[in-house]
Amino acid sequence: MKKNQATGHWHPISRAILDIREIFVELDFEVASGPELEDEWHNFDALNVPKDHPSRDMQDTFWLRQNKLKTTNLKLKNERLLLRTHTSPVQIRYMEQKIKEGIKPPYRIIVPGKVFRNEATDATHEAQFFQCEGLYVDRAVSLAQLKWTLLYFFKKYLGQDAAIRLRPSFFPF
């Protein structure tokens, strides 16, 4: 190996996450993170996911067997635990913490992170993948600001010449 030769490179996913973070930090968003092992309340209940929603089923979510959990932490032993199915629980935890600290909105965060779904894998689906969500809470925030933020992000991330189209749709998760 030559003396000043580079010895490695970024993994494409790691590079993408860094680039996404940089763009949103430019826009004064905070980057938040949280546990990948999550409790049922933060992952589902706090987000108003109905008790009978299909995403709570064993075939969609990786649930931990409570009797197999080796811990002396009684709170954890009594919780139904799972591998988080989205990064939304981090938004809940972030707002809980801010309220506890007496900090009122505005809140502006992005939450890049690993998520898990118990589904069959194929060329377009995997049991583990990365997701990035954003949260912006303020009295004066509007759909126009959301549109501007998304367009700014995609132009910065994909290049100024990228053709961006926003179209309303319905995704009944």
mmCIF file of C-alpha atoms in Angstrom:
data_model
loop_
_atom_site.group_PDB
_atom_site.id
_atom_site.type_symbol
_atom_site.label_atom_id
_atom_site.label_comp_id
_atom_site.label_asym_id
_atom_site.label_seq_id
_atom_site.Cartn_x
_atom_site.Cartn_y
_atom_site.Cartn_z
ATOM 1 C CA MET A 1 0.000 0.000 0.000
ATOM 2 C CA LYS A 2 1.287 3.446 -0.894
ATOM 3 C CA LYS A 3 1.938 6.027 1.841
ATOM 4 C CA ASN A 4 -1.036 8.479 1.546
ATOM 5 C CA GLN A 5 -3.410 6.021 -0.129
ATOM 6 C CA ALA A 6 -6.975 5.937 1.159
ATOM 7 C CA THR A 7 -7.720 2.711 3.023
ATOM 8 C CA GLY A 8 -11.483 2.565 2.806
ATOM 9 C CA HIS A 9 -14.715 4.282 1.950
ATOM 10 C CA TRP A 10 -18.139 4.951 3.376
ATOM 11 C CA HIS A 11 -20.878 2.368 3.015
ATOM 12 C CA PRO A 12 -23.560 3.869 0.710
ATOM 13 C CA ILE A 13 -26.237 3.749 3.432
ATOM 14 C CA SER A 14 -23.943 5.417 5.984
ATOM 15 C CA ARG A 15 -23.043 8.092 3.430
ATOM 16 C CA ALA A 16 -26.719 8.684 2.595
ATOM 17 C CA ILE A 17 -27.634 9.081 6.274
ATOM 18 C CA LEU A 18 -24.785 11.560 6.796
ATOM 19 C CA ASP A 19 -25.845 13.577 3.744
ATOM 20 C CA ILE A 20 -29.493 13.627 4.851
ATOM 21 C CA ARG A 21 -28.492 14.726 8.355
ATOM 22 C CA GLU A 22 -26.318 17.555 6.997
ATOM 23 C CA ILE A 23 -29.124 18.960 4.855
ATOM 24 C CA PHE A 24 -31.643 19.007 7.696
ATOM 25 C CA VAL A 25 -29.131 20.416 10.184
ATOM 26 C CA GLU A 26 -28.665 23.312 7.703
ATOM 27 C CA LEU A 27 -32.415 23.902 8.135
ATOM 28 C CA ASP A 28 -32.058 23.979 11.944
ATOM 29 C CA PHE A 29 -33.476 20.515 12.513
ATOM 30 C CA GLU A 30 -32.084 18.537 15.422
ATOM 31 C CA VAL A 31 -31.081 14.901 14.812
ATOM 32 C CA ALA A 32 -32.741 12.577 17.334
ATOM 33 C CA SER A 33 -32.177 8.903 18.031
ATOM 34 C CA GLY A 34 -33.743 6.296 20.257
ATOM 35 C CA PRO A 35 -33.776 2.623 21.168
ATOM 36 C CA GLU A 36 -34.213 -0.073 18.545
ATOM 37 C CA LEU A 37 -35.672 -2.314 21.259
ATOM 38 C CA GLU A 38 -38.941 -0.555 21.997
ATOM 39 C CA ASP A 39 -41.953 -0.985 24.257
ATOM 40 C CA GLU A 40 -45.452 -1.480 22.903
ATOM 41 C CA TRP A 41 -46.689 1.846 24.262
ATOM 42 C CA HIS A 42 -44.150 4.019 22.407
ATOM 43 C CA ASN A 43 -44.270 1.957 19.197
ATOM 44 C CA PHE A 44 -48.059 1.620 18.917
ATOM 45 C CA ASP A 45 -50.261 3.009 21.711
ATOM 46 C CA ALA A 46 -48.798 6.536 21.864
ATOM 47 C CA LEU A 47 -49.287 6.769 18.091
ATOM 48 C CA ASN A 48 -52.969 5.748 18.328
ATOM 49 C CA VAL A 49 -52.457 2.462 16.482
ATOM 50 C CA PRO A 50 -55.590 0.418 17.278
ATOM 51 C CA LYS A 51 -55.147 -2.725 19.395
ATOM 52 C CA ASP A 52 -56.473 -4.861 16.519
ATOM 53 C CA HIS A 53 -54.346 -3.232 13.794
ATOM 54 C CA PRO A 54 -52.563 -5.804 11.555
ATOM 55 C CA SER A 55 -49.162 -4.169 12.161
ATOM 56 C CA ARG A 56 -49.282 -5.499 15.746
ATOM 57 C CA ASP A 57 -49.525 -9.108 14.562
ATOM 58 C CA MET A 58 -46.684 -11.588 14.996
ATOM 59 C CA GLN A 59 -46.306 -11.808 11.215
ATOM 60 C CA ASP A 60 -45.556 -8.054 10.975
ATOM 61 C CA THR A 61 -43.648 -7.274 14.176
ATOM 62 C CA PHE A 62 -40.696 -8.933 15.916
ATOM 63 C CA TRP A 63 -41.945 -9.370 19.500
ATOM 64 C CA LEU A 64 -39.616 -10.526 22.287
ATOM 65 C CA ARG A 65 -40.672 -13.488 24.371
ATOM 66 C CA GLN A 66 -40.999 -12.093 27.877
ATOM 67 C CA ASN A 67 -40.166 -15.415 29.531
ATOM 68 C CA LYS A 68 -36.853 -15.492 27.617
ATOM 69 C CA LEU A 69 -35.825 -11.962 28.633
ATOM 70 C CA LYS A 70 -32.831 -12.092 30.983
ATOM 71 C CA THR A 71 -32.956 -8.912 33.033
ATOM 72 C CA THR A 72 -33.379 -7.834 36.619
ATOM 73 C CA ASN A 73 -35.127 -4.650 35.479
ATOM 74 C CA LEU A 74 -38.737 -5.257 36.560
ATOM 75 C CA LYS A 75 -40.057 -2.464 34.332
ATOM 76 C CA LEU A 76 -38.597 -4.216 31.269
ATOM 77 C CA LYS A 77 -39.818 -7.620 32.461
ATOM 78 C CA ASN A 78 -43.394 -6.299 32.647
ATOM 79 C CA GLU A 79 -43.371 -4.492 29.276
ATOM 80 C CA ARG A 80 -44.238 -6.059 25.946
ATOM 81 C CA LEU A 81 -41.045 -5.425 23.979
ATOM 82 C CA LEU A 82 -40.409 -5.469 20.244
ATOM 83 C CA LEU A 83 -37.937 -4.364 17.621
ATOM 84 C CA ARG A 84 -39.241 -0.968 16.536
ATOM 85 C CA THR A 85 -41.258 -1.043 13.331
ATOM 86 C CA HIS A 86 -40.655 2.643 12.512
ATOM 87 C CA THR A 87 -38.738 5.590 13.968
ATOM 88 C CA SER A 88 -41.924 7.344 15.161
ATOM 89 C CA PRO A 89 -41.408 6.203 18.791
ATOM 90 C CA VAL A 90 -38.361 8.486 18.880
ATOM 91 C CA GLN A 91 -40.647 11.449 18.149
ATOM 92 C CA ILE A 92 -42.810 10.501 21.142
ATOM 93 C CA ARG A 93 -39.763 10.100 23.399
ATOM 94 C CA TYR A 94 -38.341 13.421 22.177
ATOM 95 C CA MET A 95 -41.559 15.314 22.946
ATOM 96 C CA GLU A 96 -41.926 13.566 26.332
ATOM 97 C CA GLN A 97 -38.396 14.645 27.259
ATOM 98 C CA LYS A 98 -38.900 18.237 26.104
ATOM 99 C CA ILE A 99 -42.162 18.519 28.055
ATOM 100 C CA LYS A 100 -40.433 17.038 31.122
ATOM 101 C CA GLU A 101 -37.707 19.700 30.749
ATOM 102 C CA GLY A 102 -40.355 22.421 30.399
ATOM 103 C CA ILE A 103 -39.380 23.154 26.789
ATOM 104 C CA LYS A 104 -42.361 24.045 24.609
ATOM 105 C CA PRO A 105 -42.510 23.898 20.789
ATOM 106 C CA PRO A 106 -41.290 24.650 18.240
ATOM 107 C CA TYR A 107 -39.675 21.224 17.812
ATOM 108 C CA ARG A 108 -37.825 20.409 14.593
ATOM 109 C CA ILE A 109 -36.224 16.981 14.393
ATOM 110 C CA ILE A 110 -35.320 14.275 11.960
ATOM 111 C CA VAL A 111 -34.985 10.683 13.062
ATOM 112 C CA PRO A 112 -32.832 8.476 10.854
ATOM 113 C CA GLY A 113 -32.596 4.913 12.082
ATOM 114 C CA LYS A 114 -32.836 1.194 11.655
ATOM 115 C CA VAL A 115 -36.302 -0.396 11.753
ATOM 116 C CA PHE A 116 -37.519 -3.986 11.614
ATOM 117 C CA ARG A 117 -40.499 -5.732 10.020
ATOM 118 C CA ASN A 118 -41.305 -9.409 10.260
ATOM 119 C CA GLU A 119 -42.052 -9.999 6.595
ATOM 120 C CA ALA A 120 -40.874 -12.225 3.778
ATOM 121 C CA THR A 121 -37.758 -10.892 2.117
ATOM 122 C CA ASP A 122 -37.403 -10.437 -1.620
ATOM 123 C CA ALA A 123 -35.736 -8.015 -4.029
ATOM 124 C CA THR A 124 -37.764 -5.081 -2.675
ATOM 125 C CA HIS A 125 -38.432 -6.096 0.951
ATOM 126 C CA GLU A 126 -36.093 -6.811 3.840
ATOM 127 C CA ALA A 127 -36.701 -7.518 7.523
ATOM 128 C CA GLN A 128 -34.355 -4.671 8.506
ATOM 129 C CA PHE A 129 -34.012 -1.336 6.752
ATOM 130 C CA PHE A 130 -33.283 2.332 7.395
ATOM 131 C CA GLN A 131 -35.947 4.985 7.649
ATOM 132 C CA CYS A 132 -35.831 8.732 8.183
ATOM 133 C CA GLU A 133 -38.789 10.638 9.605
ATOM 134 C CA GLY A 134 -39.212 14.290 10.373
ATOM 135 C CA LEU A 135 -41.216 16.133 12.983
ATOM 136 C CA TYR A 136 -41.938 19.857 13.001
ATOM 137 C CA VAL A 137 -44.277 21.132 15.705
ATOM 138 C CA ASP A 138 -45.131 24.828 15.857
ATOM 139 C CA ARG A 139 -48.211 27.031 15.866
ATOM 140 C CA ALA A 140 -47.362 28.692 12.560
ATOM 141 C CA VAL A 141 -46.160 25.659 10.586
ATOM 142 C CA SER A 142 -48.057 25.049 7.341
ATOM 143 C CA LEU A 143 -48.308 22.682 4.402
ATOM 144 C CA ALA A 144 -46.528 25.337 2.344
ATOM 145 C CA GLN A 145 -43.541 25.040 4.695
ATOM 146 C CA LEU A 146 -43.647 21.246 4.434
ATOM 147 C CA LYS A 147 -43.628 21.496 0.643
ATOM 148 C CA TRP A 148 -40.755 24.016 0.676
ATOM 149 C CA THR A 149 -38.744 21.825 3.074
ATOM 150 C CA LEU A 150 -39.250 18.699 0.969
ATOM 151 C CA LEU A 151 -38.386 20.477 -2.284
ATOM 152 C CA TYR A 152 -35.298 22.059 -0.698
ATOM 153 C CA PHE A 153 -34.180 18.681 0.639
ATOM 154 C CA PHE A 154 -34.642 16.779 -2.621
ATOM 155 C CA LYS A 155 -32.966 19.481 -4.743
ATOM 156 C CA LYS A 156 -30.023 19.553 -2.343
ATOM 157 C CA TYR A 157 -29.810 15.745 -2.091
ATOM 158 C CA LEU A 158 -30.496 14.791 -5.718
ATOM 159 C CA GLY A 159 -29.189 17.923 -7.428
ATOM 160 C CA GLN A 160 -30.761 21.181 -8.577
ATOM 161 C CA ASP A 161 -31.751 19.662 -11.929
ATOM 162 C CA ALA A 162 -33.790 16.858 -10.353
ATOM 163 C CA ALA A 163 -37.432 16.912 -11.418
ATOM 164 C CA ILE A 164 -39.525 16.781 -8.253
ATOM 165 C CA ARG A 165 -43.256 16.183 -8.264
ATOM 166 C CA LEU A 166 -45.439 16.099 -5.176
ATOM 167 C CA ARG A 167 -48.758 14.398 -5.662
ATOM 168 C CA PRO A 168 -51.362 13.639 -3.045
ATOM 169 C CA SER A 169 -52.177 10.003 -2.496
ATOM 170 C CA PHE A 170 -53.665 7.652 0.067
ATOM 171 C CA PHE A 171 -51.636 4.955 1.800
ATOM 172 C CA PRO A 172 -53.917 3.036 4.183
ATOM 173 C CA PHE A 173 -51.233 1.427 6.360
#
